mmCIF file of C-alpha atoms in Angstrom:
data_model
loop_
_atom_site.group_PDB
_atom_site.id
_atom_site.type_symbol
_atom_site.label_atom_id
_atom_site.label_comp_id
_atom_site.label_asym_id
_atom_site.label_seq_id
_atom_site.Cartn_x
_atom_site.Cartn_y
_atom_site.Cartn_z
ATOM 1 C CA UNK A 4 23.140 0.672 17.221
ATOM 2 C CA UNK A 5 24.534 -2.726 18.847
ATOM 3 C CA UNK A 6 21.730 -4.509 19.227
ATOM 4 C CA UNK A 7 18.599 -5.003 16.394
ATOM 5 C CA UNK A 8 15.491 -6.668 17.421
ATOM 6 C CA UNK A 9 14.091 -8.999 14.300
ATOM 7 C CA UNK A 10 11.116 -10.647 12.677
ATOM 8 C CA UNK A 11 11.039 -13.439 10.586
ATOM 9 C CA UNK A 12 8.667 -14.156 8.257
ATOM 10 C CA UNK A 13 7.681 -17.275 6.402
ATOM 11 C CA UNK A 14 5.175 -19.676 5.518
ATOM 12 C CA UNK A 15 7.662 -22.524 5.934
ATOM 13 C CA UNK A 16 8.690 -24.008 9.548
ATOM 14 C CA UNK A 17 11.635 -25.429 8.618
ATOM 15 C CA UNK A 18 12.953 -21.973 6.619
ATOM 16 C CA UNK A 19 12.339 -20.212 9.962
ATOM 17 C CA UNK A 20 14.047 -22.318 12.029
ATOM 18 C CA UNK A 21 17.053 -22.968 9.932
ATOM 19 C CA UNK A 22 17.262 -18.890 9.775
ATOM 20 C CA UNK A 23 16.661 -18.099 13.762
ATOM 21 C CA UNK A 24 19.651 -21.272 14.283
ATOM 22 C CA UNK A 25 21.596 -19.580 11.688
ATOM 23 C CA UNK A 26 21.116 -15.763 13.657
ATOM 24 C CA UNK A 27 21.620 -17.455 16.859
ATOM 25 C CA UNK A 28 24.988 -19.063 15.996
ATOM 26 C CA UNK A 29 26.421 -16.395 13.709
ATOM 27 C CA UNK A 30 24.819 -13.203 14.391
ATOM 28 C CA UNK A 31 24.129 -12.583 18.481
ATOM 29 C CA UNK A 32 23.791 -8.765 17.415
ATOM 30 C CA UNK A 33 20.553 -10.035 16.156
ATOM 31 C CA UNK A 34 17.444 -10.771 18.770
ATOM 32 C CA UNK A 35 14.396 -12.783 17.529
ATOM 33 C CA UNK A 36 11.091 -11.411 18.906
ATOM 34 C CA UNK A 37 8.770 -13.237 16.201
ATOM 35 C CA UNK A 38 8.761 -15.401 13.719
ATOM 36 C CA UNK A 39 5.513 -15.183 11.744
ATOM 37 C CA UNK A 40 4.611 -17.565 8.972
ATOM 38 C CA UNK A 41 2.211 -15.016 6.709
ATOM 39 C CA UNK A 42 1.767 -10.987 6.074
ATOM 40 C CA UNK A 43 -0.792 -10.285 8.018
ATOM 41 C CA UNK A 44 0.267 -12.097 11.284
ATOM 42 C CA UNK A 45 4.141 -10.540 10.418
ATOM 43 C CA UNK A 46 1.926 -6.572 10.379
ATOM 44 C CA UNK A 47 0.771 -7.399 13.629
ATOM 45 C CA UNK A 48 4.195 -8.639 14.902
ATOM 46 C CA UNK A 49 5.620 -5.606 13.633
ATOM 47 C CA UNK A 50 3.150 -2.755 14.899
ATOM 48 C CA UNK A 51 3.416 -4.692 18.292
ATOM 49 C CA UNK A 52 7.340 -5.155 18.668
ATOM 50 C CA UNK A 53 8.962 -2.368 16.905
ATOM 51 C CA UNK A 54 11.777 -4.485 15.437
ATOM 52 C CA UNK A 55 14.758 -2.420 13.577
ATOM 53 C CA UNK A 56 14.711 -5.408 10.807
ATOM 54 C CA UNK A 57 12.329 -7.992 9.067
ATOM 55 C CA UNK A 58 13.715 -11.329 7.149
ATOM 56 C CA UNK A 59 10.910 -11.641 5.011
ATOM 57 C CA UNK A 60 10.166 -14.042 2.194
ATOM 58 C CA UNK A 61 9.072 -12.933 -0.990
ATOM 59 C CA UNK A 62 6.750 -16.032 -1.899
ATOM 60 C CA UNK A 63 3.989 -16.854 0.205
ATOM 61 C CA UNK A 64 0.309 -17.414 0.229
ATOM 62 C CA UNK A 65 -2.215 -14.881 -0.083
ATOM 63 C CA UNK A 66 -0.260 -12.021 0.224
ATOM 64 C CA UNK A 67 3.570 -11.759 -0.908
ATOM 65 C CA UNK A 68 6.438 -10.185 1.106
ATOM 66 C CA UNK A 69 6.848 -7.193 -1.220
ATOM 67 C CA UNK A 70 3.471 -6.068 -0.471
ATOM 68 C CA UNK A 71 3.657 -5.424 2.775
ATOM 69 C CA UNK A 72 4.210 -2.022 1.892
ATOM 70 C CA UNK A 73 0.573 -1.681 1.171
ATOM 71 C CA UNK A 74 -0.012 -2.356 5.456
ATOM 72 C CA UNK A 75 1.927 0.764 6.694
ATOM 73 C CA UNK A 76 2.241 4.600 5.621
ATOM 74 C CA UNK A 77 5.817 4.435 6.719
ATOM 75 C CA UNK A 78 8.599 1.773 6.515
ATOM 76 C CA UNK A 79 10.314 2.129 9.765
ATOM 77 C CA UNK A 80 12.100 -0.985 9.788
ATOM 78 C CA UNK A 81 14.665 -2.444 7.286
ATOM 79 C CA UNK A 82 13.703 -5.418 5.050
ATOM 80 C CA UNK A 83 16.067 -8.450 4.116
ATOM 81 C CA UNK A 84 14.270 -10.354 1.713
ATOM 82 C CA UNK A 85 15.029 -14.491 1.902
ATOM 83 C CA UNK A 86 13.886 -15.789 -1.126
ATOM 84 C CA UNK A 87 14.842 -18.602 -4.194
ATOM 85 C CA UNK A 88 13.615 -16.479 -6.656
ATOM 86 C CA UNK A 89 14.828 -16.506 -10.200
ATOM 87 C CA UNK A 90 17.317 -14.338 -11.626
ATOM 88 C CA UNK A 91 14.873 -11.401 -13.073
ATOM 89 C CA UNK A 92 13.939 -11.201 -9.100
ATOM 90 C CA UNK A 93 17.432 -11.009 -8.379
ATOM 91 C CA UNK A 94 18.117 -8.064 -10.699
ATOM 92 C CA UNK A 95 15.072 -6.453 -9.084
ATOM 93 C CA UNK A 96 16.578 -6.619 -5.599
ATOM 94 C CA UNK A 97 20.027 -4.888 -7.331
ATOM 95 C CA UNK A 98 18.359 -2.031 -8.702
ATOM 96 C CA UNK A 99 15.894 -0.849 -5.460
ATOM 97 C CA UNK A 100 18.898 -0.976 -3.431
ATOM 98 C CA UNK A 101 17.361 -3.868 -1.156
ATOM 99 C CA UNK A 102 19.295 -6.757 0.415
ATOM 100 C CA UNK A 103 18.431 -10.412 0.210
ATOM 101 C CA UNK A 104 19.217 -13.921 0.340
ATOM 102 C CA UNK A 105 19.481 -16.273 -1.509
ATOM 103 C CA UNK A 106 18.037 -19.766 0.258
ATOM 104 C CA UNK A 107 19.835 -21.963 1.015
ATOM 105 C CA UNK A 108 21.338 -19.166 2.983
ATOM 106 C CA UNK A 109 24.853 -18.302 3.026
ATOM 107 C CA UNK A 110 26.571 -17.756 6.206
ATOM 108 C CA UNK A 111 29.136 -15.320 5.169
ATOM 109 C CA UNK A 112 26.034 -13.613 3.272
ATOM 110 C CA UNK A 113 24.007 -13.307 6.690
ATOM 111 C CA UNK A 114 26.315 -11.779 8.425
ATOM 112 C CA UNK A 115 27.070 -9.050 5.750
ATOM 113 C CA UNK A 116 24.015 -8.358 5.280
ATOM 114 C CA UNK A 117 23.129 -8.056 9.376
ATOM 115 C CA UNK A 118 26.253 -5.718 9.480
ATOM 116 C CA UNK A 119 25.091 -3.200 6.918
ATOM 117 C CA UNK A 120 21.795 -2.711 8.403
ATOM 118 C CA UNK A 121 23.647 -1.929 11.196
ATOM 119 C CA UNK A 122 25.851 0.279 9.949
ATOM 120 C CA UNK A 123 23.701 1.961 6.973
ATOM 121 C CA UNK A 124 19.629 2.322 8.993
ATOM 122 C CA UNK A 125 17.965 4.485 6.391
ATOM 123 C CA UNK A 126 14.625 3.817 7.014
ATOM 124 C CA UNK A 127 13.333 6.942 5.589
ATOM 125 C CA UNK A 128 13.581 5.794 1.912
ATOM 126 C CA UNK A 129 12.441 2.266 2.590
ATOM 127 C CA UNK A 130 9.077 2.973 1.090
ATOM 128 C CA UNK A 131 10.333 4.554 -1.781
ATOM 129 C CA UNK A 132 12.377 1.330 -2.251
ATOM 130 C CA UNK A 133 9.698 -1.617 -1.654
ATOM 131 C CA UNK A 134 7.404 0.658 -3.867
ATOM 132 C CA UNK A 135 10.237 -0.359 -6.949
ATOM 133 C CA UNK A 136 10.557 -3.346 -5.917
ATOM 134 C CA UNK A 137 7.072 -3.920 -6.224
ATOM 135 C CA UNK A 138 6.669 -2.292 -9.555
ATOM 136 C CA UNK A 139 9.028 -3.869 -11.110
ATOM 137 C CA UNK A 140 8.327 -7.308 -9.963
ATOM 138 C CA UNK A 141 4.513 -7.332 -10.759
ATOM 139 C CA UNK A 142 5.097 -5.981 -14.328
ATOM 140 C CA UNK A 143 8.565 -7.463 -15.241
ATOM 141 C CA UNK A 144 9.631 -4.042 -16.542
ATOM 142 C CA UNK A 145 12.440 -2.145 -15.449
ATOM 143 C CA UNK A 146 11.159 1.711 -16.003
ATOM 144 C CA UNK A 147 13.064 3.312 -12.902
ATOM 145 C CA UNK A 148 16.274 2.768 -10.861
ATOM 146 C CA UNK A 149 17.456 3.663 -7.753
ATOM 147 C CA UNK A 150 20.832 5.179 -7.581
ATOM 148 C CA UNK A 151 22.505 5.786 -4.501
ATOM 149 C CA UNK A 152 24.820 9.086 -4.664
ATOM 150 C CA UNK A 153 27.222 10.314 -1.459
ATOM 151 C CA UNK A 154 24.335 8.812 1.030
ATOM 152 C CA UNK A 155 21.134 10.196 -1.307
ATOM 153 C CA UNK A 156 19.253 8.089 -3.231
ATOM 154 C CA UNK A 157 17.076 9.426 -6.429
ATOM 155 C CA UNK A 158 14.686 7.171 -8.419
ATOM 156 C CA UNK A 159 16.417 7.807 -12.197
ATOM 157 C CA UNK A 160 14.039 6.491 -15.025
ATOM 158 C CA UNK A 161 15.444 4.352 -17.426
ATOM 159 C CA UNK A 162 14.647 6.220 -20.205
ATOM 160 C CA UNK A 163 16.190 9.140 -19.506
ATOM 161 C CA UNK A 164 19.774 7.597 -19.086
ATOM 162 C CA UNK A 165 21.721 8.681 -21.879
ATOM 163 C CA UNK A 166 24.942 6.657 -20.931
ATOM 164 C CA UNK A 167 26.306 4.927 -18.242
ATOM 165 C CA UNK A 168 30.728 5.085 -18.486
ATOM 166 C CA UNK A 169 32.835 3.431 -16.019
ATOM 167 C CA UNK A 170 35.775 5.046 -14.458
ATOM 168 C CA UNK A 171 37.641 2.715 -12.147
ATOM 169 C CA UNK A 172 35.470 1.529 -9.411
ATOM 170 C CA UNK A 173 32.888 3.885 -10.259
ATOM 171 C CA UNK A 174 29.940 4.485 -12.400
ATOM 172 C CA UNK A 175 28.851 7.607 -14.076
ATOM 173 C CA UNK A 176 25.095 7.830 -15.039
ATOM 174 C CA UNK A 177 24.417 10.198 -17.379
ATOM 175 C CA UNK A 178 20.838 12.030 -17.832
ATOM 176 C CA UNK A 179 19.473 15.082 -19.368
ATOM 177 C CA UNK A 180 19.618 16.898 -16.255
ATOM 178 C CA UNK A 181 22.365 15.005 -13.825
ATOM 179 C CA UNK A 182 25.398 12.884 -13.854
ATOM 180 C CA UNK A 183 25.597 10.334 -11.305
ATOM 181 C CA UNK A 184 28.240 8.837 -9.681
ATOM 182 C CA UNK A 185 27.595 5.154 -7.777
ATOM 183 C CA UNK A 186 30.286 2.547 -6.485
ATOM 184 C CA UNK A 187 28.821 0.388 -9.035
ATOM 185 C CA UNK A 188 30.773 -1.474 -11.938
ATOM 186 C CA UNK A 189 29.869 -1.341 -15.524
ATOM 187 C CA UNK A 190 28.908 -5.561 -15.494
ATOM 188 C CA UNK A 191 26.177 -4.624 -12.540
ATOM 189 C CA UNK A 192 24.354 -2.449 -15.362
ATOM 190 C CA UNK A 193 24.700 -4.734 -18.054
ATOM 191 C CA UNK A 194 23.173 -7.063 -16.264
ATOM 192 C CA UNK A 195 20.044 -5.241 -15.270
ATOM 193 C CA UNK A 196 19.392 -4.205 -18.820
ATOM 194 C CA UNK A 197 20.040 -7.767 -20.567
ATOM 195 C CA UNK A 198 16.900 -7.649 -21.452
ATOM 196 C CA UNK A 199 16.635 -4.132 -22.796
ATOM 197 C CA UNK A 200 17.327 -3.827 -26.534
ATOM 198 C CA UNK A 201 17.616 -0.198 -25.788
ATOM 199 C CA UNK A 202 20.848 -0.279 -24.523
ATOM 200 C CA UNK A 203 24.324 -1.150 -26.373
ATOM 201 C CA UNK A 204 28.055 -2.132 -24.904
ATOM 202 C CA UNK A 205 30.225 -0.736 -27.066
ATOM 203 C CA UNK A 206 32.813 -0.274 -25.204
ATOM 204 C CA UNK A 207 34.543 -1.621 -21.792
ATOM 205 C CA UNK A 208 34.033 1.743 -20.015
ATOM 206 C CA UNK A 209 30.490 2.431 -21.712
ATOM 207 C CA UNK A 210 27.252 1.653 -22.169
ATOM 208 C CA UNK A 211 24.860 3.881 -24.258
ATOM 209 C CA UNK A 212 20.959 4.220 -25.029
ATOM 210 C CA UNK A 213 20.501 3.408 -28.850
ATOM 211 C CA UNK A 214 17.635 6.309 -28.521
ATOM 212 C CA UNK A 215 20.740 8.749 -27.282
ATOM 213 C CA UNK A 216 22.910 8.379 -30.646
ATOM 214 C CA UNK A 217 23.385 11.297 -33.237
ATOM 215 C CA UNK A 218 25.998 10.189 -34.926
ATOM 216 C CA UNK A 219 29.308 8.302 -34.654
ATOM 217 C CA UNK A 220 32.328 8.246 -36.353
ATOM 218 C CA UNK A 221 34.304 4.961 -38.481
ATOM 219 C CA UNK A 222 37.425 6.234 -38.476
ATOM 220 C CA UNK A 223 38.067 7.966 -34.649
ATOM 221 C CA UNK A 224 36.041 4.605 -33.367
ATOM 222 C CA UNK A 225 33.714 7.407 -31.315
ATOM 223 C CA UNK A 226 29.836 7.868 -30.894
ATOM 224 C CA UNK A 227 28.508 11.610 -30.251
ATOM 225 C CA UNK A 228 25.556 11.279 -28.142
ATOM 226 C CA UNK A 229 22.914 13.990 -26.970
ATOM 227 C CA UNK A 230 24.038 16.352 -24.282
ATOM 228 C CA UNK A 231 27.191 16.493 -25.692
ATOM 229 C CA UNK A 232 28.470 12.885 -24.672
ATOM 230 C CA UNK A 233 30.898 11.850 -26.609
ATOM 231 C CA UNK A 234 31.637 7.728 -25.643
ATOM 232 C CA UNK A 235 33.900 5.578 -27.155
ATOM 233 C CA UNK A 236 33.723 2.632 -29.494
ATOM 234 C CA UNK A 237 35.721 -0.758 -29.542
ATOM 235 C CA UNK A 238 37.045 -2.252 -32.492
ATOM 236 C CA UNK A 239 35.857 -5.495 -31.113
ATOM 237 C CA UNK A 240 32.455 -4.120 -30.739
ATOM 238 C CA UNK A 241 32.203 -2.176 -33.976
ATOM 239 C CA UNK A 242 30.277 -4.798 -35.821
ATOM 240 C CA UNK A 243 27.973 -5.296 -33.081
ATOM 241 C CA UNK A 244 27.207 -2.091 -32.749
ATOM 242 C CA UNK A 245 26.437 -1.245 -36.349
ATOM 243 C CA UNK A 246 23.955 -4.204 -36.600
ATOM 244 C CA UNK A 247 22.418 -2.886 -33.518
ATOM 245 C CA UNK A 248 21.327 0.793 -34.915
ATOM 246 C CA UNK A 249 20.368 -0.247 -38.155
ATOM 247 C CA UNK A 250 18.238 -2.757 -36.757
#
């Protein structure tokens, strides 16, 4: 696809002029058919142009950009979400897979973020995406991921990862029933489950569910976990990581 015809969508005037100046300087892949400034009047804009993509922003009156998922049965467009959102937000973005920006926008940003919706259209699992998104933002719980695997993409539940271990520049995500490997780093994980006293580092290659443990042992610094997973333990985080099961 060379060419992608866009929306933009947001309650401000100034945001959608600064982004259509932005697009029309950096981007000329990218042609403007509508710049709406609310939900409903970016539904109509949509079902009447067609475009391949949609800068939407997240916070607006009445109705917020995530939910326009609720207006269609199928996402046939792709969704770049501009928004100043906090940092929980941004960690919702990470784990459904969607892009955004971050306002004030970025230039170099823009433009990577035009060039793999160019490159990576997969409009058939955008619904499956804003549906996380949603979730996750409107009850500030993480209960499912998205992990993207050799072009597939499964929704994992958090509660059923066992362990994630880092090899390289890859991830493994272990589960009862499935390991996963994702071009994510170990850091990228972390981060998603700060918040999520279910989950330990206890080593710089692994990160384990507390729930997962059966035993672990002093003196080979290693923790046996169900399925078989045996991870290993750092010195540096063996202190850490006693307080953390006996609490």
């Amino acid at each position: 696809m060379e060419k992608l015809n866009a929306i933009i969508v947001d309650d401000e005037e100034s945001a959608r002029d600064v982004l259509e100046n932005l697009l029309l300087r950096f981007c000329p892949e990218v042609t403007l058919v509508a710049k709406c400034n609310n939900v409903l009047q970016a539904v109509e804009a949509i079902n009447k142009e067609q475009p391949h993509l949609v800068f939407l922003d997240i916070e607006m009156p009445n109705y917020a950009g995530y939910e326009i998922v609720n207006f269609f049965k199928e996402i046939n467009f792709e969704i770049i979400f501009v928004t100043a959102y906090d940092q929980y937000a941004i960690r919702a973005f990470e784990l459904s897979a969607i892009d955004y920006l971050l306002k004030p926008i970025d230039i170099e940003r823009l433009k990577l973020a035009v060039s793999k919706v160019k490159t990576q259209l997969n409009l058939k699992q955008n619904s499956e995406r804003l549906q996380l998104l949603r979730t996750t933002l409107q009850t500030k719980e993480i209960k499912n991921i998205l992990v993207s695997e050799k072009g597939n993409q499964y929704l994992v539940a958090v509660d059923s990862i066992i362990a994630i271990e880092a090899q390289e520049s890859y991830c493994f995500i272990h589960t009862p029933d499935k390991k996963y490997m994702v071009s994510k780093n170990l850091k990228h994980y972390e981060t998603i489950f700060a918040d999520n006293l279910s989950f330990i580092r206890v080593h710089k290659s692994w990160l384990i569910a507390k729930e997962h443990i059966v035993n672990y042992s002093k003196s080979d610094l290693s923790i046996n976990l169900t399925n078989g997973i045996n991870a290993k333990l750092s010195k540096y985080k063996k202190a850490e990581f006693e307080d953390a099961i006996l609490s």
